[in-house]
């Protein structure tokens, strides 16, 4: 018995076959590097046809790099989100700095360190937030990642090193705002200055003549630094003085001590001292050692005040301040004798005499 077989269908899936063939023949659509722009474009097109047509026009102006497509609309969306994220990060970092400064349990150095760490964390979070909002397909940038990473590595190597060096300086408190350090300029002249600010890249040092040096943080880590106020602000300064060999040395020392004690900025403890340093060519040289506790206000003005006071004390007590003197010996010769004779003849022998 022959079983019934279902009749062959007269309809064939020709439409589906054609669509599959076309789908295989057509190239894959280009991928956009900014996924966020697609959702925004569709949402705007649904709300308003006029705005949607403008968006479509901006989206039609595009450049293609392989499978990646970047339109003018993508660029505008990226710029808007970047500006918003940067403004948000700037506002949050500024607010965090104000909150940190209200913590009175932290000293100035600890506050600055916390501010830097919080600022770095905020900007790092803003970077990842921006990438997430944009929906950037980072794999689309794989072609440029090698060269881009190499360029960033070479370009930001010093900046990153200075950033880490600044954090280390703040952590060990070897250099902190308010310290007085010795600064050497390009000509090799050394002067001292006070640290005003430790930035991301450099330390700002202001000298007494209001010249501001920007020293990279890394240099302060590598090179030797003379910090006048690292463990204490007390600084001993020297005032060299020379007196005549004929002077009363004991009286001269007492007058030097009196001049040092007369200065308002010289500390009473430790007291000033006077050392005899050497027997010079024209004078006996002394050095007045005195201590100050405010080197940021300058040391030259203290030295000037001590020397001025000492000048009048030496004058009142008859202590001579010598100056270089030289004896000139002229050997006799026939020409010199004739010259003296001519001068004697012209002057009548009264004004010029020969020794």
Short mmCIF file of C-alpha atoms in Angstrom, two decimals:
data_model
loop_
_atom_site.label_atom_id
_atom_site.label_comp_id
_atom_site.label_asym_id
_atom_site.label_seq_id
_atom_site.Cartn_x
_atom_site.Cartn_y
_atom_site.Cartn_z
CA UNK A 1 0.00 0.00 0.00
CA UNK A 2 1.40 3.22 -1.10
CA UNK A 3 1.27 5.90 1.56
CA UNK A 4 -0.05 9.35 0.92
CA UNK A 5 2.68 11.85 0.36
CA UNK A 6 2.09 15.52 1.04
CA UNK A 7 1.78 17.53 -2.10
CA UNK A 8 4.75 19.55 -3.05
CA UNK A 9 4.28 23.17 -2.15
CA UNK A 10 4.05 25.43 -5.05
CA UNK A 11 5.59 28.31 -3.03
CA UNK A 12 9.37 28.34 -2.69
CA UNK A 13 11.37 30.58 -0.35
CA UNK A 14 12.74 32.58 -3.25
CA UNK A 15 12.51 35.93 -1.43
CA UNK A 16 14.49 34.65 1.55
CA UNK A 17 17.08 33.16 -0.77
CA UNK A 18 17.49 36.43 -2.62
CA UNK A 19 17.83 38.41 0.60
CA UNK A 20 20.46 36.01 1.90
CA UNK A 21 22.34 36.26 -1.37
CA UNK A 22 22.28 40.05 -1.22
CA UNK A 23 23.40 40.02 2.41
CA UNK A 24 26.37 37.86 1.47
CA UNK A 25 27.23 40.01 -1.50
CA UNK A 26 27.02 43.35 0.27
CA UNK A 27 30.05 44.50 2.33
CA UNK A 28 29.72 44.77 6.08
CA UNK A 29 28.70 48.22 7.28
CA UNK A 30 31.44 50.45 8.58
CA UNK A 31 31.74 50.63 12.34
CA UNK A 32 31.72 53.98 14.06
CA UNK A 33 34.46 54.69 16.60
CA UNK A 34 31.99 56.52 18.90
CA UNK A 35 29.03 54.33 19.80
CA UNK A 36 27.38 57.10 21.84
CA UNK A 37 26.71 59.18 18.72
CA UNK A 38 24.49 56.45 17.23
CA UNK A 39 22.11 56.41 20.18
CA UNK A 40 21.99 60.20 20.37
CA UNK A 41 21.32 60.47 16.64
CA UNK A 42 18.43 58.00 16.78
CA UNK A 43 16.93 59.66 19.84
CA UNK A 44 17.11 63.12 18.26
CA UNK A 45 15.61 61.86 14.98
CA UNK A 46 12.61 60.40 16.83
CA UNK A 47 11.94 63.64 18.71
CA UNK A 48 12.16 66.07 15.82
CA UNK A 49 12.32 65.50 12.09
CA UNK A 50 13.93 68.89 11.46
CA UNK A 51 16.70 68.36 13.98
CA UNK A 52 17.00 64.80 12.74
CA UNK A 53 17.65 66.00 9.19
CA UNK A 54 20.36 68.35 10.46
CA UNK A 55 21.93 65.50 12.40
CA UNK A 56 21.78 63.28 9.32
CA UNK A 57 23.50 66.00 7.30
CA UNK A 58 26.29 66.29 9.88
CA UNK A 59 26.56 62.52 10.02
CA UNK A 60 26.88 62.30 6.25
CA UNK A 61 30.10 64.36 6.38
CA UNK A 62 32.43 61.58 7.42
CA UNK A 63 35.85 60.08 6.88
CA UNK A 64 36.49 56.36 6.71
CA UNK A 65 39.61 54.56 7.86
CA UNK A 66 39.20 50.92 6.91
CA UNK A 67 36.18 49.68 8.88
CA UNK A 68 36.11 52.77 11.09
CA UNK A 69 33.92 55.74 10.18
CA UNK A 70 34.18 59.17 11.84
CA UNK A 71 31.61 61.83 10.98
CA UNK A 72 31.32 65.49 11.85
CA UNK A 73 28.48 64.61 14.21
CA UNK A 74 30.80 62.20 16.02
CA UNK A 75 33.38 64.95 16.43
CA UNK A 76 30.79 67.34 17.89
CA UNK A 77 29.52 64.71 20.32
CA UNK A 78 33.08 63.89 21.43
CA UNK A 79 33.93 67.58 21.92
CA UNK A 80 30.75 68.19 23.94
CA UNK A 81 31.30 65.21 26.22
CA UNK A 82 34.99 66.05 26.70
CA UNK A 83 34.22 69.63 27.67
CA UNK A 84 31.55 68.44 30.08
CA UNK A 85 33.78 65.81 31.68
CA UNK A 86 36.72 68.24 32.02
CA UNK A 87 34.50 70.92 33.57
CA UNK A 88 33.02 68.35 35.96
CA UNK A 89 36.47 67.04 36.96
CA UNK A 90 37.79 70.60 37.45
CA UNK A 91 34.83 71.49 39.68
CA UNK A 92 35.12 68.30 41.76
CA UNK A 93 38.91 68.69 42.18
CA UNK A 94 38.49 72.31 43.28
CA UNK A 95 35.78 71.30 45.74
CA UNK A 96 37.95 68.48 47.10
CA UNK A 97 40.87 70.88 47.68
CA UNK A 98 38.62 73.13 49.74
CA UNK A 99 37.41 70.19 51.80
CA UNK A 100 40.97 68.97 52.41
CA UNK A 101 42.08 72.42 53.58
CA UNK A 102 39.35 72.35 56.24
CA UNK A 103 40.98 69.32 57.87
CA UNK A 104 43.03 71.03 60.57
CA UNK A 105 44.65 67.80 61.76
CA UNK A 106 46.88 67.81 58.67
CA UNK A 107 49.82 70.16 58.36
CA UNK A 108 50.56 72.11 55.16
CA UNK A 109 52.70 69.36 53.64
CA UNK A 110 50.16 66.61 54.35
CA UNK A 111 47.34 68.74 52.97
CA UNK A 112 49.27 69.36 49.76
CA UNK A 113 50.03 65.64 49.42
CA UNK A 114 46.38 64.66 49.94
CA UNK A 115 45.28 67.31 47.45
CA UNK A 116 47.60 65.94 44.76
CA UNK A 117 46.55 62.32 45.30
CA UNK A 118 42.84 63.22 45.27
CA UNK A 119 43.30 65.36 42.15
CA UNK A 120 45.07 62.54 40.31
CA UNK A 121 42.32 60.09 41.30
CA UNK A 122 39.58 62.48 40.15
CA UNK A 123 41.15 63.09 36.74
CA UNK A 124 41.80 59.37 36.24
CA UNK A 125 38.15 58.63 37.05
CA UNK A 126 37.08 61.43 34.67
CA UNK A 127 39.13 59.83 31.89
CA UNK A 128 37.43 56.45 32.28
CA UNK A 129 34.04 58.13 32.66
CA UNK A 130 34.55 60.00 29.40
CA UNK A 131 35.51 56.80 27.60
CA UNK A 132 32.43 55.06 28.99
CA UNK A 133 30.07 57.91 28.04
CA UNK A 134 31.47 58.11 24.54
CA UNK A 135 31.29 54.36 24.06
CA UNK A 136 34.60 54.51 22.23
CA UNK A 137 35.62 51.24 20.65
CA UNK A 138 39.24 51.10 21.67
CA UNK A 139 39.88 48.15 19.38
CA UNK A 140 39.29 50.49 16.46
CA UNK A 141 42.40 52.35 17.51
CA UNK A 142 44.56 49.25 17.53
CA UNK A 143 46.31 50.36 14.36
CA UNK A 144 47.52 53.55 16.01
CA UNK A 145 48.02 52.20 19.54
CA UNK A 146 51.67 51.24 19.08
CA UNK A 147 52.86 54.55 17.66
CA UNK A 148 50.59 56.53 19.98
CA UNK A 149 51.82 54.69 23.07
CA UNK A 150 55.44 55.15 22.01
CA UNK A 151 54.92 58.88 21.48
CA UNK A 152 53.21 59.26 24.85
CA UNK A 153 55.98 57.26 26.53
CA UNK A 154 58.72 59.52 25.20
CA UNK A 155 56.76 62.76 25.51
CA UNK A 156 55.47 62.31 29.06
CA UNK A 157 58.42 60.46 30.54
CA UNK A 158 59.86 63.55 32.25
CA UNK A 159 56.43 64.82 33.25
CA UNK A 160 55.51 61.53 34.89
CA UNK A 161 58.93 61.37 36.58
CA UNK A 162 58.52 64.90 37.96
CA UNK A 163 55.04 64.02 39.21
CA UNK A 164 56.28 60.99 41.13
CA UNK A 165 59.30 62.96 42.42
CA UNK A 166 56.99 65.70 43.75
CA UNK A 167 54.85 63.15 45.59
CA UNK A 168 57.96 61.52 47.12
CA UNK A 169 59.30 64.92 48.25
CA UNK A 170 56.00 65.65 49.98
CA UNK A 171 55.86 62.21 51.59
CA UNK A 172 59.33 62.35 53.19
CA UNK A 173 58.96 66.12 53.90
CA UNK A 174 62.52 66.85 52.76
CA UNK A 175 61.20 69.73 50.65
CA UNK A 176 58.00 71.50 51.61
CA UNK A 177 56.39 74.90 51.02
CA UNK A 178 57.96 77.58 53.20
CA UNK A 179 61.44 76.01 53.29
CA UNK A 180 64.46 78.14 52.43
CA UNK A 181 66.89 76.43 50.05
CA UNK A 182 70.02 77.50 48.19
CA UNK A 183 69.48 78.07 44.46
CA UNK A 184 72.18 78.13 41.79
CA UNK A 185 71.40 79.85 38.50
CA UNK A 186 72.74 79.01 35.03
CA UNK A 187 75.81 81.23 35.56
CA UNK A 188 76.76 79.36 38.74
CA UNK A 189 75.81 82.18 41.10
CA UNK A 190 74.26 80.85 44.29
CA UNK A 191 71.44 82.60 46.06
CA UNK A 192 68.80 81.45 48.48
CA UNK A 193 65.05 81.42 48.03
CA UNK A 194 61.84 80.28 49.68
CA UNK A 195 59.68 77.50 48.27
CA UNK A 196 56.27 78.91 47.39
CA UNK A 197 54.64 75.96 45.63
CA UNK A 198 55.32 72.35 44.70
CA UNK A 199 53.54 71.77 41.41
CA UNK A 200 53.02 68.75 39.20
CA UNK A 201 56.14 69.48 37.16
CA UNK A 202 58.32 71.91 39.10
CA UNK A 203 58.98 73.61 42.43
CA UNK A 204 58.54 77.38 42.55
CA UNK A 205 61.35 79.11 44.49
CA UNK A 206 61.26 82.89 45.03
CA UNK A 207 64.45 84.78 45.92
CA UNK A 208 64.75 88.02 47.86
CA UNK A 209 64.86 90.07 44.65
CA UNK A 210 61.52 88.48 43.62
CA UNK A 211 63.04 86.34 40.91
CA UNK A 212 61.13 83.08 40.67
CA UNK A 213 62.97 79.88 39.81
CA UNK A 214 61.03 76.88 38.48
CA UNK A 215 63.12 73.84 39.40
CA UNK A 216 61.95 70.43 38.09
CA UNK A 217 61.00 68.08 40.90
CA UNK A 218 63.30 65.41 39.52
CA UNK A 219 66.33 67.72 39.90
CA UNK A 220 65.65 68.10 43.61
CA UNK A 221 65.58 64.32 43.91
CA UNK A 222 68.84 63.74 42.02
CA UNK A 223 71.00 66.78 42.84
CA UNK A 224 72.27 67.94 46.21
CA UNK A 225 69.99 70.48 47.87
CA UNK A 226 70.97 72.85 50.66
CA UNK A 227 67.85 73.22 52.81
CA UNK A 228 68.25 75.93 55.45
CA UNK A 229 65.03 75.04 57.26
CA UNK A 230 64.76 71.24 56.94
CA UNK A 231 64.86 70.37 60.64
CA UNK A 232 65.18 73.89 62.08
CA UNK A 233 64.95 77.46 60.80
CA UNK A 234 67.90 78.59 62.92
CA UNK A 235 70.74 79.62 60.60
CA UNK A 236 74.23 80.70 61.64
CA UNK A 237 75.66 83.48 59.51
CA UNK A 238 79.18 84.88 59.33
CA UNK A 239 80.30 88.51 59.27
CA UNK A 240 84.01 88.94 58.39
CA UNK A 241 85.82 91.90 60.00
CA UNK A 242 89.44 93.09 59.81
CA UNK A 243 91.24 95.33 62.36
CA UNK A 244 94.65 96.91 62.47
CA UNK A 245 97.64 95.11 63.98
CA UNK A 246 98.03 98.06 66.36
CA UNK A 247 94.49 97.77 67.74
CA UNK A 248 93.47 96.43 71.14
CA UNK A 249 92.28 92.94 70.15
CA UNK A 250 90.29 92.32 73.34
CA UNK A 251 88.41 95.61 72.98
CA UNK A 252 87.82 94.92 69.30
CA UNK A 253 86.24 91.55 70.11
CA UNK A 254 83.95 93.12 72.73
CA UNK A 255 82.82 95.76 70.25
CA UNK A 256 82.08 93.08 67.65
CA UNK A 257 79.89 91.20 70.10
CA UNK A 258 78.13 94.43 71.06
CA UNK A 259 77.41 95.21 67.41
CA UNK A 260 76.00 91.72 66.82
CA UNK A 261 73.79 91.86 69.91
CA UNK A 262 72.45 95.26 68.84
CA UNK A 263 70.70 93.74 65.80
CA UNK A 264 67.05 92.89 66.45
CA UNK A 265 67.08 89.72 64.34
CA UNK A 266 70.17 88.19 65.95
CA UNK A 267 69.17 85.58 68.52
CA UNK A 268 70.22 85.90 72.14
CA UNK A 269 70.53 82.12 72.41
CA UNK A 270 72.74 80.79 71.00
CA UNK A 271 74.71 83.98 71.66
CA UNK A 272 76.98 85.60 69.07
CA UNK A 273 80.65 84.59 69.08
CA UNK A 274 83.82 86.05 67.58
CA UNK A 275 86.63 83.95 66.12
CA UNK A 276 90.02 85.15 64.98
CA UNK A 277 90.43 83.60 61.55
CA UNK A 278 93.90 84.61 60.31
CA UNK A 279 96.73 87.11 60.25
CA UNK A 280 96.17 88.86 56.96
CA UNK A 281 98.49 90.98 54.84
CA UNK A 282 97.09 94.25 56.13
CA UNK A 283 94.86 93.30 59.07
CA UNK A 284 94.01 90.76 61.70
CA UNK A 285 90.86 89.06 60.40
CA UNK A 286 87.95 88.06 62.61
CA UNK A 287 84.61 86.37 61.91
CA UNK A 288 81.45 87.21 63.84
CA UNK A 289 79.14 84.20 64.14
CA UNK A 290 75.52 85.03 64.92
CA UNK A 291 72.27 83.12 64.67
CA UNK A 292 68.95 84.11 63.08
CA UNK A 293 65.65 82.23 62.91
CA UNK A 294 64.03 83.89 59.88
CA UNK A 295 66.31 83.29 56.86
CA UNK A 296 63.41 83.91 54.49
CA UNK A 297 63.67 87.62 55.42
CA UNK A 298 67.25 87.74 54.14
CA UNK A 299 70.76 87.52 55.59
CA UNK A 300 72.46 90.40 53.78
CA UNK A 301 70.44 92.99 55.66
CA UNK A 302 71.52 91.49 59.00
CA UNK A 303 75.17 91.53 57.94
CA UNK A 304 74.79 95.16 56.85
CA UNK A 305 73.22 96.18 60.17
CA UNK A 306 76.04 94.56 62.17
CA UNK A 307 78.76 96.19 60.07
CA UNK A 308 77.14 99.64 60.28
CA UNK A 309 76.88 99.43 64.05
CA UNK A 310 80.45 98.17 64.29
CA UNK A 311 81.73 101.05 62.14
CA UNK A 312 80.57 103.66 64.65
CA UNK A 313 81.74 101.62 67.63
CA UNK A 314 85.24 101.38 66.12
CA UNK A 315 85.20 105.12 65.44
CA UNK A 316 84.20 105.94 69.02
CA UNK A 317 86.86 103.67 70.53
CA UNK A 318 89.73 104.44 68.19
CA UNK A 319 89.90 101.00 66.53
CA UNK A 320 91.41 101.37 63.09
CA UNK A 321 89.95 99.49 60.13
CA UNK A 322 92.97 99.03 57.86
CA UNK A 323 93.04 99.25 54.10
CA UNK A 324 95.66 97.88 51.71
CA UNK A 325 98.89 99.92 51.67
CA UNK A 326 101.87 99.49 49.36
CA UNK A 327 105.43 100.96 49.51
CA UNK A 328 106.87 101.95 46.14
CA UNK A 329 110.69 101.74 45.76
CA UNK A 330 112.26 103.46 42.70
CA UNK A 331 115.79 102.51 41.76
CA UNK A 332 118.19 105.37 40.96
CA UNK A 333 119.42 105.82 37.36
CA UNK A 334 121.10 108.48 35.20
CA UNK A 335 117.89 109.29 33.37
CA UNK A 336 116.00 109.62 36.65
CA UNK A 337 118.72 111.91 38.05
CA UNK A 338 118.58 114.16 34.97
CA UNK A 339 114.80 114.30 35.24
CA UNK A 340 115.01 115.46 38.88
CA UNK A 341 117.58 118.09 37.90
CA UNK A 342 115.32 119.43 35.19
CA UNK A 343 112.38 119.58 37.64
CA UNK A 344 114.57 121.35 40.21
CA UNK A 345 115.67 123.87 37.62
CA UNK A 346 112.14 124.67 36.58
CA UNK A 347 110.81 124.97 40.13
CA UNK A 348 113.74 126.88 41.54
CA UNK A 349 114.65 124.03 43.90
CA UNK A 350 111.96 124.83 46.47
CA UNK A 351 109.10 122.50 45.61
CA UNK A 352 110.81 119.31 44.44
CA UNK A 353 113.38 117.52 46.54
CA UNK A 354 115.10 114.26 45.87
CA UNK A 355 115.35 111.66 48.60
#
